[in-house]
Short mmCIF file of C-alpha atoms in Angstrom, two decimals:
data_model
loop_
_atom_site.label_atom_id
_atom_site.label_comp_id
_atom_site.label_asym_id
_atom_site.label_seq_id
_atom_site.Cartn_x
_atom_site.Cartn_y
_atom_site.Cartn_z
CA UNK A 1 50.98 -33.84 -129.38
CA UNK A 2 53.60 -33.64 -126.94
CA UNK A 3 53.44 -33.13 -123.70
CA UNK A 4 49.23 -33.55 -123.70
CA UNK A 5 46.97 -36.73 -123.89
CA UNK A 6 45.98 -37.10 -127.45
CA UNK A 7 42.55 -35.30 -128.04
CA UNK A 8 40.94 -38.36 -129.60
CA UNK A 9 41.46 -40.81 -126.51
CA UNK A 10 39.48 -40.87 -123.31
CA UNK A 11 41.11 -39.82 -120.25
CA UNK A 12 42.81 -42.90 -118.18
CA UNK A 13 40.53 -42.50 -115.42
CA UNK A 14 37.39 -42.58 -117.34
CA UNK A 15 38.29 -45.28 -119.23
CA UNK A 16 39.00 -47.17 -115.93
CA UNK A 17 35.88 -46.48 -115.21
CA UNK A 18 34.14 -47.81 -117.88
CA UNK A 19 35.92 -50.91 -118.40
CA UNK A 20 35.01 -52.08 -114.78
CA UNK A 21 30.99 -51.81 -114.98
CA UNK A 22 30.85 -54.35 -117.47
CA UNK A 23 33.00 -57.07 -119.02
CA UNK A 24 33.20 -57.55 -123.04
CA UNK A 25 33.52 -60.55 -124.76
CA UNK A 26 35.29 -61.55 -127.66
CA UNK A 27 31.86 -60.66 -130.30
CA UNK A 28 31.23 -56.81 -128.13
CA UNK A 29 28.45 -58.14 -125.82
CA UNK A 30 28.38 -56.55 -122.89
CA UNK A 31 27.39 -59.22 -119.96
CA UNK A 32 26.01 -58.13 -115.90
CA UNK A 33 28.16 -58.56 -113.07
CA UNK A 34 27.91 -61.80 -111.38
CA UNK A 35 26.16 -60.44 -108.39
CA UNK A 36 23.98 -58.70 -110.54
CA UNK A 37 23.54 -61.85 -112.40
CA UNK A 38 22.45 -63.58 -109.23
CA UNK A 39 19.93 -60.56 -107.73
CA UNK A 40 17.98 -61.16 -111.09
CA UNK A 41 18.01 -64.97 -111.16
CA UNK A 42 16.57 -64.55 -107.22
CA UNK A 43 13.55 -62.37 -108.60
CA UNK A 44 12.88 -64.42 -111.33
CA UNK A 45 12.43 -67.60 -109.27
CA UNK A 46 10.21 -65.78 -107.04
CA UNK A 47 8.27 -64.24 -109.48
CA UNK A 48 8.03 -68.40 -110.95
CA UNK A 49 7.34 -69.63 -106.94
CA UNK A 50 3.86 -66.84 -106.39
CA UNK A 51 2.64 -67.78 -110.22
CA UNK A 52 3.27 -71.58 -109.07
CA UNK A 53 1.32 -70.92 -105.57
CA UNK A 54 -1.70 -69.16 -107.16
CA UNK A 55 -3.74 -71.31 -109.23
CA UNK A 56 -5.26 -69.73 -112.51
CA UNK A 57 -8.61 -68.22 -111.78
CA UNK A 58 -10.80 -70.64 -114.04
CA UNK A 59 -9.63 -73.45 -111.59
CA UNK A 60 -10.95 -72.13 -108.56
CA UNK A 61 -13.45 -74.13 -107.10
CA UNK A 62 -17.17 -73.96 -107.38
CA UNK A 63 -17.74 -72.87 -103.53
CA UNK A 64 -15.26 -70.40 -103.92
CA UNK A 65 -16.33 -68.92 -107.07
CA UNK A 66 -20.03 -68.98 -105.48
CA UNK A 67 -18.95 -67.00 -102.27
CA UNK A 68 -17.14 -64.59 -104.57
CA UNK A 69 -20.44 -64.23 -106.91
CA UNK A 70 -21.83 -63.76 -103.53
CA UNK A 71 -20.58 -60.41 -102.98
CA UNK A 72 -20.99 -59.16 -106.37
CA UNK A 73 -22.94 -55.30 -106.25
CA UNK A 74 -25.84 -56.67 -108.48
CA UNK A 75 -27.88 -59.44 -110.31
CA UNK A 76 -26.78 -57.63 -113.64
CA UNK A 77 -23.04 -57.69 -112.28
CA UNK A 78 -23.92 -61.56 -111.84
CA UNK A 79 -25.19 -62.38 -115.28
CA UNK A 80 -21.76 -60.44 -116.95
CA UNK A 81 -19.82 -62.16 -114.64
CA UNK A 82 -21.09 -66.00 -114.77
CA UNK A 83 -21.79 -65.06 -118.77
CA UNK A 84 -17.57 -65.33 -118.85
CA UNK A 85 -17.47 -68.90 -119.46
CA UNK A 86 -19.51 -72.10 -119.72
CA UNK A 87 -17.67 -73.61 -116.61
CA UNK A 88 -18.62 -70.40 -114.34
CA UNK A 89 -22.42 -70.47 -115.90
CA UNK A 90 -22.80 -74.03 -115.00
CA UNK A 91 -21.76 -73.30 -111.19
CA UNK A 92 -24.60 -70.85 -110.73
CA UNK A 93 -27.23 -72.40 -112.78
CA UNK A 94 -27.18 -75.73 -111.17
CA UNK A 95 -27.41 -74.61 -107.84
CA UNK A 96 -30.86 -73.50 -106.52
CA UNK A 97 -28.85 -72.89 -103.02
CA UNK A 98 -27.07 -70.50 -104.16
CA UNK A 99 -29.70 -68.13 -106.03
CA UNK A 100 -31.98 -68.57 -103.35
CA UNK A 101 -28.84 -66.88 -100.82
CA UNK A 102 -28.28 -64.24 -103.76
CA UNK A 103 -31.84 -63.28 -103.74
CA UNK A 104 -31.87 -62.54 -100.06
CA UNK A 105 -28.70 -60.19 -100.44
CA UNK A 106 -29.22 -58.76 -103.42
CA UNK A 107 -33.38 -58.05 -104.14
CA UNK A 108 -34.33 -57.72 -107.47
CA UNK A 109 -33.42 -54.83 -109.05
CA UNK A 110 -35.91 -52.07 -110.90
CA UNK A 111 -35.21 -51.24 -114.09
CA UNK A 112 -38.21 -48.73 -114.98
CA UNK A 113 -41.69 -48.33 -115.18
CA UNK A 114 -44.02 -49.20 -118.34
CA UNK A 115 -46.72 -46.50 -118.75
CA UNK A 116 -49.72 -47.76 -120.81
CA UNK A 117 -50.54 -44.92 -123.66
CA UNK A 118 -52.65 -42.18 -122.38
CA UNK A 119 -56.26 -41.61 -123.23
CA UNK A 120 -59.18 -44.14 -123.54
CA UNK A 121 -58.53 -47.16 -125.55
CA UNK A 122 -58.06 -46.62 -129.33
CA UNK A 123 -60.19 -48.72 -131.54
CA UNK A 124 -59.56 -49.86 -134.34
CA UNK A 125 -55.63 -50.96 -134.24
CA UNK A 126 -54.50 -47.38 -133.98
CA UNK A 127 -51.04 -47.83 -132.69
CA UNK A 128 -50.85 -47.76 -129.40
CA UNK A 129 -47.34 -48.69 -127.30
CA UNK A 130 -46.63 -48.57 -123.68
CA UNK A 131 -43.38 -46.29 -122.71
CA UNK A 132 -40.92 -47.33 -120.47
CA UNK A 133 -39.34 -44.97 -118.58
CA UNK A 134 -35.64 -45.95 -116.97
CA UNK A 135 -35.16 -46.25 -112.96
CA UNK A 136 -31.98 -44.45 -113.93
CA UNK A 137 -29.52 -46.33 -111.13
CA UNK A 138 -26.04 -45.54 -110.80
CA UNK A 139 -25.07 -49.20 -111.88
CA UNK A 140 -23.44 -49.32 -115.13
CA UNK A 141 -24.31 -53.48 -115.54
CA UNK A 142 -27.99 -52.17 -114.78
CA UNK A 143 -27.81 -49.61 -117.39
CA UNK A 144 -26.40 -51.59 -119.67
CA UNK A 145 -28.93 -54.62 -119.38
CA UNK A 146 -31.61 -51.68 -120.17
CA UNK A 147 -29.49 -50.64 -123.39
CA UNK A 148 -29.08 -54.27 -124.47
CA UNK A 149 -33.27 -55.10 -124.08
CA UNK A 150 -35.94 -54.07 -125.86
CA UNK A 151 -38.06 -52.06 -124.06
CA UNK A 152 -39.71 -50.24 -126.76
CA UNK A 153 -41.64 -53.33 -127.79
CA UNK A 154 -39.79 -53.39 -131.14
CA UNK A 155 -40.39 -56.96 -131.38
CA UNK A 156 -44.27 -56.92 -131.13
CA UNK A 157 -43.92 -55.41 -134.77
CA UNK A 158 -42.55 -58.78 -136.30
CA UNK A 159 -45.88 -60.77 -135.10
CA UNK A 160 -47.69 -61.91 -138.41
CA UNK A 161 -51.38 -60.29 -139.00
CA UNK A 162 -51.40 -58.68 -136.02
CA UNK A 163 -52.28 -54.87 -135.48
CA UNK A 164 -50.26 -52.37 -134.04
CA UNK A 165 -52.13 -51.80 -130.42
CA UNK A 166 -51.14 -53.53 -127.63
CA UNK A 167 -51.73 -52.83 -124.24
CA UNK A 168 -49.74 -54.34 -120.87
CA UNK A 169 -52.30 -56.42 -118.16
CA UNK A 170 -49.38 -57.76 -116.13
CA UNK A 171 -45.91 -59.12 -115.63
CA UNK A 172 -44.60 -61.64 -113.94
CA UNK A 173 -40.41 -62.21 -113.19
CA UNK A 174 -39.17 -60.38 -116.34
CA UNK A 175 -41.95 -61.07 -118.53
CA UNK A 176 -44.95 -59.28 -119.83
CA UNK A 177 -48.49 -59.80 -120.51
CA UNK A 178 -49.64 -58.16 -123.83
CA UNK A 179 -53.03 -58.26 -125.16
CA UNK A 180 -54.65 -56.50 -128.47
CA UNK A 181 -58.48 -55.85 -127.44
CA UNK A 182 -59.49 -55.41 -130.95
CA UNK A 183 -58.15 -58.78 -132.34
CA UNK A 184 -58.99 -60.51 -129.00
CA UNK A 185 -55.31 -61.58 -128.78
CA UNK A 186 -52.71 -62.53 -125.99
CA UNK A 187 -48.58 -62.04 -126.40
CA UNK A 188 -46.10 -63.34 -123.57
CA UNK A 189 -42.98 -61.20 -123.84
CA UNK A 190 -39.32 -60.95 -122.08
CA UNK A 191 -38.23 -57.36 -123.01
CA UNK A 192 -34.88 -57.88 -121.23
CA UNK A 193 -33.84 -61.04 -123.05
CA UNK A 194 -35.88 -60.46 -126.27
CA UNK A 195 -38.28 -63.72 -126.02
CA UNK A 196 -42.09 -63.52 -127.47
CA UNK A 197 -44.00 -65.85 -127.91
CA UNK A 198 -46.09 -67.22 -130.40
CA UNK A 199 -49.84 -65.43 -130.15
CA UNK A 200 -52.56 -66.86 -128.34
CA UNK A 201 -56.59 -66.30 -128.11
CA UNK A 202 -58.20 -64.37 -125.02
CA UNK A 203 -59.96 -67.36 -123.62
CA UNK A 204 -61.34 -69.75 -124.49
CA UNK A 205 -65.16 -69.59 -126.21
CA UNK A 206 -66.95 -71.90 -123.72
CA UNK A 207 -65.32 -69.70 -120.86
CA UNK A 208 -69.06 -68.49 -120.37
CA UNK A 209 -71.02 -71.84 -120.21
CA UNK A 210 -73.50 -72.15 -117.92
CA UNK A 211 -73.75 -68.85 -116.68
CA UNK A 212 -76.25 -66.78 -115.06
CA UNK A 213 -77.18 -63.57 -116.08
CA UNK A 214 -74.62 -60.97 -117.20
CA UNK A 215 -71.01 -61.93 -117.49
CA UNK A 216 -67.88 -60.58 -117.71
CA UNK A 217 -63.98 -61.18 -117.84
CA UNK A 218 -61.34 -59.49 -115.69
CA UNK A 219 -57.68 -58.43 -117.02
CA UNK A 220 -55.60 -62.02 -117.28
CA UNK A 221 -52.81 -62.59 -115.26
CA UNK A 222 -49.68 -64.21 -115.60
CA UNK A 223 -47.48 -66.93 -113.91
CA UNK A 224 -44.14 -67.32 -113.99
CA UNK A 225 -41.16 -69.50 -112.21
CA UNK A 226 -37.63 -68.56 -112.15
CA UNK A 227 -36.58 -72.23 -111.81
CA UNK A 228 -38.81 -73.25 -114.83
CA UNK A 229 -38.01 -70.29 -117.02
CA UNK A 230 -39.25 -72.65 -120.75
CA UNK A 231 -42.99 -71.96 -119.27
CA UNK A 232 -45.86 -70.15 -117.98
CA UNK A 233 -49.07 -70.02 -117.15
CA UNK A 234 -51.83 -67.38 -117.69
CA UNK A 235 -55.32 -67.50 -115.93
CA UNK A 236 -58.69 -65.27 -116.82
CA UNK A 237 -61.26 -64.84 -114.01
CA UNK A 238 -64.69 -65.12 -115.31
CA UNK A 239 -67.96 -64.13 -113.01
CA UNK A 240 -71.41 -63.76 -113.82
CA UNK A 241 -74.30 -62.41 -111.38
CA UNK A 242 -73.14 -64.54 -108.09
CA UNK A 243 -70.08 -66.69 -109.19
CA UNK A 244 -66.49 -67.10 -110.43
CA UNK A 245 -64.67 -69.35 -112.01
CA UNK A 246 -60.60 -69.70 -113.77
CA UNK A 247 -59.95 -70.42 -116.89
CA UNK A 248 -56.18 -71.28 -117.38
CA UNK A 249 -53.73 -71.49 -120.41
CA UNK A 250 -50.67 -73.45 -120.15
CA UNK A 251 -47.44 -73.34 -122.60
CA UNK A 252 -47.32 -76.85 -122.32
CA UNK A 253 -50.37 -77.43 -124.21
CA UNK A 254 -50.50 -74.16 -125.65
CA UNK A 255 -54.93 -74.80 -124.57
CA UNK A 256 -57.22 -73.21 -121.94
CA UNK A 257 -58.50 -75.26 -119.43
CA UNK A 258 -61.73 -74.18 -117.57
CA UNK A 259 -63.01 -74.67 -114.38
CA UNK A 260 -66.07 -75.11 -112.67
CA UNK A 261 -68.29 -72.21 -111.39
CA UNK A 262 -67.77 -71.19 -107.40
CA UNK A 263 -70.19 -69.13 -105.56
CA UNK A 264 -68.92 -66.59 -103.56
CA UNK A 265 -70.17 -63.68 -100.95
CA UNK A 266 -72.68 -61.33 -102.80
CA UNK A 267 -71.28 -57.68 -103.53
CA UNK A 268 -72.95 -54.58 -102.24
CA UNK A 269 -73.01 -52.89 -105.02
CA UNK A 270 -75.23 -52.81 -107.87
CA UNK A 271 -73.14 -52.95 -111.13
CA UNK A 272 -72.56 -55.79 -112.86
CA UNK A 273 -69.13 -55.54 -113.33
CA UNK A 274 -68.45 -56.29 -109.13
CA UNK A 275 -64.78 -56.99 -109.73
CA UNK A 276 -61.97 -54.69 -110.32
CA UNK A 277 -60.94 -55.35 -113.31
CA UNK A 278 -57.54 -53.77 -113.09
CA UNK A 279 -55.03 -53.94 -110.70
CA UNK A 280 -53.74 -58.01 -110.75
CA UNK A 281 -51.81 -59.33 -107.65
CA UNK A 282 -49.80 -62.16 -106.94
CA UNK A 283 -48.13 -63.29 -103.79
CA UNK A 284 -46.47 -66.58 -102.78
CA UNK A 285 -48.12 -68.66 -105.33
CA UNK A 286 -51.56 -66.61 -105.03
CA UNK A 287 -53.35 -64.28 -107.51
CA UNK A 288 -55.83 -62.11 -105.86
CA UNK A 289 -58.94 -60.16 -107.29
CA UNK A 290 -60.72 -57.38 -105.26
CA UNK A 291 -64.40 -56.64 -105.17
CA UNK A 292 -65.37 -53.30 -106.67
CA UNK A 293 -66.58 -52.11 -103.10
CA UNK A 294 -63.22 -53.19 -101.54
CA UNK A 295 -65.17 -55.54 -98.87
CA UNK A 296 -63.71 -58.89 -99.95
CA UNK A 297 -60.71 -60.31 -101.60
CA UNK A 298 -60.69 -63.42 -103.76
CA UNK A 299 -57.88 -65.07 -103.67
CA UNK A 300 -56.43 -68.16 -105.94
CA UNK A 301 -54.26 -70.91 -104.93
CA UNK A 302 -52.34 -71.18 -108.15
CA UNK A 303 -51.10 -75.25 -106.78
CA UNK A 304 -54.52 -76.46 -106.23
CA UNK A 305 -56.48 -74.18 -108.28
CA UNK A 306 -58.93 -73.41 -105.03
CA UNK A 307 -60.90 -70.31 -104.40
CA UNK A 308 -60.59 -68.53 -100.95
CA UNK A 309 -62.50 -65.29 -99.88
CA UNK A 310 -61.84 -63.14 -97.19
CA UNK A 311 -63.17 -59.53 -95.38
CA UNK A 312 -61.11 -56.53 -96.07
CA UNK A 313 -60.26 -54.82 -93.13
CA UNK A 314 -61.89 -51.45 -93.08
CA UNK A 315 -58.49 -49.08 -93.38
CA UNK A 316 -58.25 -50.63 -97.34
CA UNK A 317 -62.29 -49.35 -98.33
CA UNK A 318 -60.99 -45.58 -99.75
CA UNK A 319 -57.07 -46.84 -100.23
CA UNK A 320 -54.61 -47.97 -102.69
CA UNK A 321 -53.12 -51.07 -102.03
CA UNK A 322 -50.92 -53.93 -102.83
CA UNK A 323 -50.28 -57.39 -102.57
CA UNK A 324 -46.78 -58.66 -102.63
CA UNK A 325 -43.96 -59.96 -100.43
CA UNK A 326 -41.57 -58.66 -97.74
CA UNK A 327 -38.01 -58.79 -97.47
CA UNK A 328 -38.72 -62.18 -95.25
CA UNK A 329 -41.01 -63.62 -97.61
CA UNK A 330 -43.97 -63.40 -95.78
CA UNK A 331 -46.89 -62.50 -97.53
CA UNK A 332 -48.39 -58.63 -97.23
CA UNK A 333 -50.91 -55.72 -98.06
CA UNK A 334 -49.56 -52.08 -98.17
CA UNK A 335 -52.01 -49.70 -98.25
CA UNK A 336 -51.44 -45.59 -98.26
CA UNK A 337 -53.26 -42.86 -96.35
CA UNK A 338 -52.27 -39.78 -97.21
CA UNK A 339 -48.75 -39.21 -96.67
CA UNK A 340 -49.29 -42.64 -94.62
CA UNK A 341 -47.86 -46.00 -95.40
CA UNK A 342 -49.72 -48.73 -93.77
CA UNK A 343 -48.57 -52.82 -93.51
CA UNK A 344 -50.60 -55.78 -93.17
CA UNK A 345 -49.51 -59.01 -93.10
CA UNK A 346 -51.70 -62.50 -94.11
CA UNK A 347 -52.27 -64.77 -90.48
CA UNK A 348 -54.20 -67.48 -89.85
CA UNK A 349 -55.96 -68.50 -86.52
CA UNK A 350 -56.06 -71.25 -84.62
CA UNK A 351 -59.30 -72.67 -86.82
CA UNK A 352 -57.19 -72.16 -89.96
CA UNK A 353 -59.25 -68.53 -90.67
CA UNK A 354 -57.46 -66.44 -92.82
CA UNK A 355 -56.80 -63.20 -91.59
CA UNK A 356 -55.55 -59.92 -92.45
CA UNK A 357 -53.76 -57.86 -89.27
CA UNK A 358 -52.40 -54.15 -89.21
CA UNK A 359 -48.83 -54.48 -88.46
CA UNK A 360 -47.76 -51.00 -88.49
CA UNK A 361 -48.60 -47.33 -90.27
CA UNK A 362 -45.84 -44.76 -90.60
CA UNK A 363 -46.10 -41.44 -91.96
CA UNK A 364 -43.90 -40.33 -94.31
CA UNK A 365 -44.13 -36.77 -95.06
CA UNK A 366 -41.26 -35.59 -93.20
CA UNK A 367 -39.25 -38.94 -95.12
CA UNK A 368 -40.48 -37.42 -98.13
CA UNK A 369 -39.63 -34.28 -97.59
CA UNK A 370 -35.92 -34.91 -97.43
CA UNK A 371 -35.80 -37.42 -100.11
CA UNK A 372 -37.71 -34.22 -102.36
CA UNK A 373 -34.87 -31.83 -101.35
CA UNK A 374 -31.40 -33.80 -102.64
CA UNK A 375 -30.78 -31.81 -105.13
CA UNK A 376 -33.35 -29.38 -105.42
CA UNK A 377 -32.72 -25.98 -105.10
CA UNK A 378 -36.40 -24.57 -105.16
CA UNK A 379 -38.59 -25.42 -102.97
CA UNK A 380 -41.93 -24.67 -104.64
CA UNK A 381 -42.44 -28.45 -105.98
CA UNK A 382 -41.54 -29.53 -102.48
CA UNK A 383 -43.81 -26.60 -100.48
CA UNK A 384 -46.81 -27.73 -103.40
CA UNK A 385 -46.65 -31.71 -102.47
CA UNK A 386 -46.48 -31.60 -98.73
CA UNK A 387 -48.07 -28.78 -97.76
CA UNK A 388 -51.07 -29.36 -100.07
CA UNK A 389 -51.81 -32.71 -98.20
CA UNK A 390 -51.01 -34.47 -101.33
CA UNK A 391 -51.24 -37.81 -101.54
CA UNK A 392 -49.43 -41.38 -102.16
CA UNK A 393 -50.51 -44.08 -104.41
CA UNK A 394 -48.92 -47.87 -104.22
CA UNK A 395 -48.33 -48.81 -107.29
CA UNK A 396 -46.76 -52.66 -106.38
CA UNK A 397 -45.29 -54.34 -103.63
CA UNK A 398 -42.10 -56.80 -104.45
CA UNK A 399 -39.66 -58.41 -102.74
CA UNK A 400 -39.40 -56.23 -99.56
CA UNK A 401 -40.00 -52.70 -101.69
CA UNK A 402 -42.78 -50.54 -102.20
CA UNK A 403 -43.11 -48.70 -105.65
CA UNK A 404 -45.27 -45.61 -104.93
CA UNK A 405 -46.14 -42.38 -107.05
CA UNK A 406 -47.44 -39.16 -105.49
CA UNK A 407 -50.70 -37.64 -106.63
CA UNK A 408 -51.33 -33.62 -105.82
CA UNK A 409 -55.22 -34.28 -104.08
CA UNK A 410 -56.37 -30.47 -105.74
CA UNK A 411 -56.45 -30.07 -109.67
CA UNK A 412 -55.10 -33.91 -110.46
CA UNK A 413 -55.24 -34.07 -114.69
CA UNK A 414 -52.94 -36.34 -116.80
CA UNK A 415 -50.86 -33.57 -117.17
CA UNK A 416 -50.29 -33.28 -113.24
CA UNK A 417 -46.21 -33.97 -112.23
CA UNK A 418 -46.09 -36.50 -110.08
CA UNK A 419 -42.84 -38.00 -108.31
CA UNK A 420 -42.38 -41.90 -108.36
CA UNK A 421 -40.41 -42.96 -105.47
CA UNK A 422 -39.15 -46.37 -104.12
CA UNK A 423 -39.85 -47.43 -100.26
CA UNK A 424 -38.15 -49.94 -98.88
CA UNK A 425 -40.58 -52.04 -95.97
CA UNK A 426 -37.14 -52.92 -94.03
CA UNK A 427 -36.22 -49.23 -93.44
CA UNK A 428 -39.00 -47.51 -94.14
CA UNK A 429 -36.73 -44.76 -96.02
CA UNK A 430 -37.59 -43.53 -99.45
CA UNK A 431 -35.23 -43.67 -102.90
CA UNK A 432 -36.68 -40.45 -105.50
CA UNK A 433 -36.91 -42.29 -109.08
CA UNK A 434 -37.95 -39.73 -111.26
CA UNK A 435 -40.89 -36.93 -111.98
CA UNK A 436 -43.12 -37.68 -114.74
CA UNK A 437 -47.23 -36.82 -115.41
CA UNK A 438 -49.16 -39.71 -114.41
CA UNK A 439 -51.84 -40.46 -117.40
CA UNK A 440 -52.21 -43.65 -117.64
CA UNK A 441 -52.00 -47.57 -115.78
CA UNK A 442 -47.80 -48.16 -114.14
CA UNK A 443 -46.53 -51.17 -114.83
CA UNK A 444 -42.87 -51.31 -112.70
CA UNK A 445 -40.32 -53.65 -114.01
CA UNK A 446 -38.46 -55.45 -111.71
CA UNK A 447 -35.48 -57.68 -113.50
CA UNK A 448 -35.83 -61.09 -112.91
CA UNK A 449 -33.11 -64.26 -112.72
CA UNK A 450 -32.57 -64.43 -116.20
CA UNK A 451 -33.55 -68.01 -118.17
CA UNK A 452 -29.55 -68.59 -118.80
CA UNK A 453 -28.50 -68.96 -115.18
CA UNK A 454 -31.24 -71.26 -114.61
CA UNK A 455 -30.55 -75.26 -115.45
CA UNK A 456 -29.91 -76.42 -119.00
CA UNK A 457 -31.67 -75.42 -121.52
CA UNK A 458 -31.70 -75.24 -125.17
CA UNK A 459 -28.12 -74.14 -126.55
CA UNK A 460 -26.80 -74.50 -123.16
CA UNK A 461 -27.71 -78.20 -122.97
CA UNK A 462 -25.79 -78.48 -125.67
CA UNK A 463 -22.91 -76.37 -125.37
CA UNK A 464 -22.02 -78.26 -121.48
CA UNK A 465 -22.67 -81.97 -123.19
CA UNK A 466 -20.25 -81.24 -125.43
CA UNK A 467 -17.81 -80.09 -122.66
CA UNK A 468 -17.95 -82.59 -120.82
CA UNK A 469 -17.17 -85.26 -123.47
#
């Protein structure tokens, strides 16, 4: 067309433009600018030089790891994260220096309560199963160890010829102590990692020998050792008219061993039953049995197998009370008053007299009432449990915490609310668990250091020999 640029053919200036961002070779591949070409090659190398400077994360070194596992929020966190891979399971399972530091920063954790079945004991074999009732924490790893267990007791149903009623006496660093009255049975059970073992009889039948007048057994208690997770332990006081004496089963021999007779301070009382039969305590490598009249304490040393007896102070006679550990270790009693929380921790003196001194008692009412109000917008629960000089009950003592329910002192049935609460010894402040009627025994369950982070055993004996070939 004359006299116009032909209407098929870029204008000169655009196609100036085009040709100079990019140069064309001889196929129609368009290549970068050479100082474009550079810029990238610069990035690249760096990118190259940081993945060269920081090693792969499966190569850092076993402090390092450790002080990172340190910090982790929990000991369920732990277990997912050393659970990654063999080499990061073998760093925290062969060193007892390090679980010992994690324990001190991070206590055990609760992960509910076990409530024995309500109503007298049901005879004969009518199903009977404790409930477990979750501590509800906002810690997904804790929740999720919950889901992954089973606390419903499922497994107890696969036991051969055994019936369907089985009630909790203890538990002992994740595991529980089952027994079936009517069959006159015992069952040692992990709920979290899904362990029983195999069945074994309530004592053994010349647990009685020698004895003087009436007799009786007390609830067996279990023992338990986070760095020897393959075995346990399980002793059964025995006491006739004016003496004792242990009777012990071992996993190692899978027998009961029994031991001689001890005679002890006479009770004031005039049953025949003259120890509590519920209620079993364990401290520091000590179970403990209390007289029926709360005067004296028995206590067992579980290394030497010795008896020891020793005067209740007066402020336990009407309480409830605990035996268990603080935050240090050191061995203590927390009793309740009330709305009062009292502490008492195990001394000697200078003849080697063991001794039980008050160390403090702290009221709690006004703690309690703020830990009742988060979240509540009526106040008539609240108004009904503190100004009704209710009352609290210690349930356990473990690790630095107290586990405590409150119990309305007017009109208290097994249909009565009650709030279980957590109370840490350290701080004194409480943590509200949940409300629930309280119509039956409480079992808490505190998770434990699970058998897999602990040494070699079994499939992991295996599994790191073969690694390390």
């Amino acid at each position: 067309m004359a006299g116009g640029s032909s209407p098929i053919q870029p204008p000169p200036a655009k196609r100036q433009k085009e040709t100079s961002s990019a140069a064309v070779n001889s196929l129609g591949e368009d290549h970068p600018p050479a100082a474009m070409t550079g810029g990238l090659k610069r990035r690249r190398q760096r990118r190259q030089s940081k993945a060269r400077r920081a090693p792969p994360i499966h190569k850092l070194g076993e402090d390092l790891l450790l002080e990172i596992f340190l910090r982790l929020p929990s000991l369920a966190t732990l277990v997912r994260a050393a659970l990654t891979c063999r080499a990061w399971r073998r760093a925290v399972a062969s060193s007892p220096s390090f679980r010992r530091r994690f324990r001190v920063v991070h206590p055990p954790p609760l992960l509910g309560l076990f409530f024995e079945a309500p109503g007298p004991v049901q005879t004969p074999n009518t199903p009977a199963f404790p409930t477990f009732v979750p501590a509800r924490r906002r810690d997904r790893d804790l929740t999720a160890a919950v889901r992954g267990g089973d606390f419903f007791l499922t497994s107890l149903e696969d036991l051969p010829d055994e019936g369907p009623c089985w009630y909790i006496v203890d538990r002992c660093r994740g595991r529980v102590l089952l027994v079936n009255w009517d069959d006159a049975s015992l069952v040692v059970f992990n709920p979290l990692t899904r362990r029983i073992e195999d069945v074994f009889d309530l004592g053994p039948e010349d647990m009685f020998d020698d004895s003087r007048g009436h007799c009786a057994q007390i609830n067996p208690r279990l023992l338990s050792s986070d760095e020897d997770p393959t075995s346990f332990r399980v002793v059964l006081l025995v006491h006739d008219e004016c003496r004792i004496r242990a009777t012990v089963f071992s996993s190692d021999t899978w027998e009961w061993l029994v031991l001689a007779w001890v005679d002890v301070p006479a009770s004031s009382g005039d049953d025949e039953r003259w120890i509590q039969h519920e209620g079993g305590m364990q401290a520091n490598g000590f179970l403990y049995w209390v007289y029926e009249d709360q005067r004296y304490l028995v206590s067992l040393d579980t290394a030497t197998m010795e008896f020891c007896v020793t005067e209740l102070p007066h402020c336990l006679r009407d309480s409830t009370f605990d035996i268990g550990k603080a935050k240090d270790g050191a061995t203590c009693i927390v009793y309740s008053d009330q709305l009062n929380v009292g502490v008492l921790m195990h001394t000697r003196d200078d003849d080697g007299v063991e001794k039980w001194v008050l160390d403090r008692v702290v009221p709690l009412d006004r703690e309690l009432e703020r830990v009742l109000r988060v979240g509540l917008d009526d106040d008539t629960v609240l108004n009904h449990l503190v100004a009704d000089h209710s009352d609290l009950s210690v349930l356990a003592v473990q690790d630095g915490y107290v586990y405590l329910s409150s119990i309305p002192s007017v009109h208290h049935d097994s249909q009565t609310s009650c709030w279980f609460l957590s109370l840490c010894l350290e701080t004194m402040r409480l943590e509200r668990l949940f409300r629930r009627s309280f119509d039956n025994a409480v079992h808490p369950y505190i998770m434990a250091w699970p058998p897999s982070l602990v040494g070699n055993y079994g499939g992991f004996a295996l599994q790191d020999a073969q690694s390390l070939k």
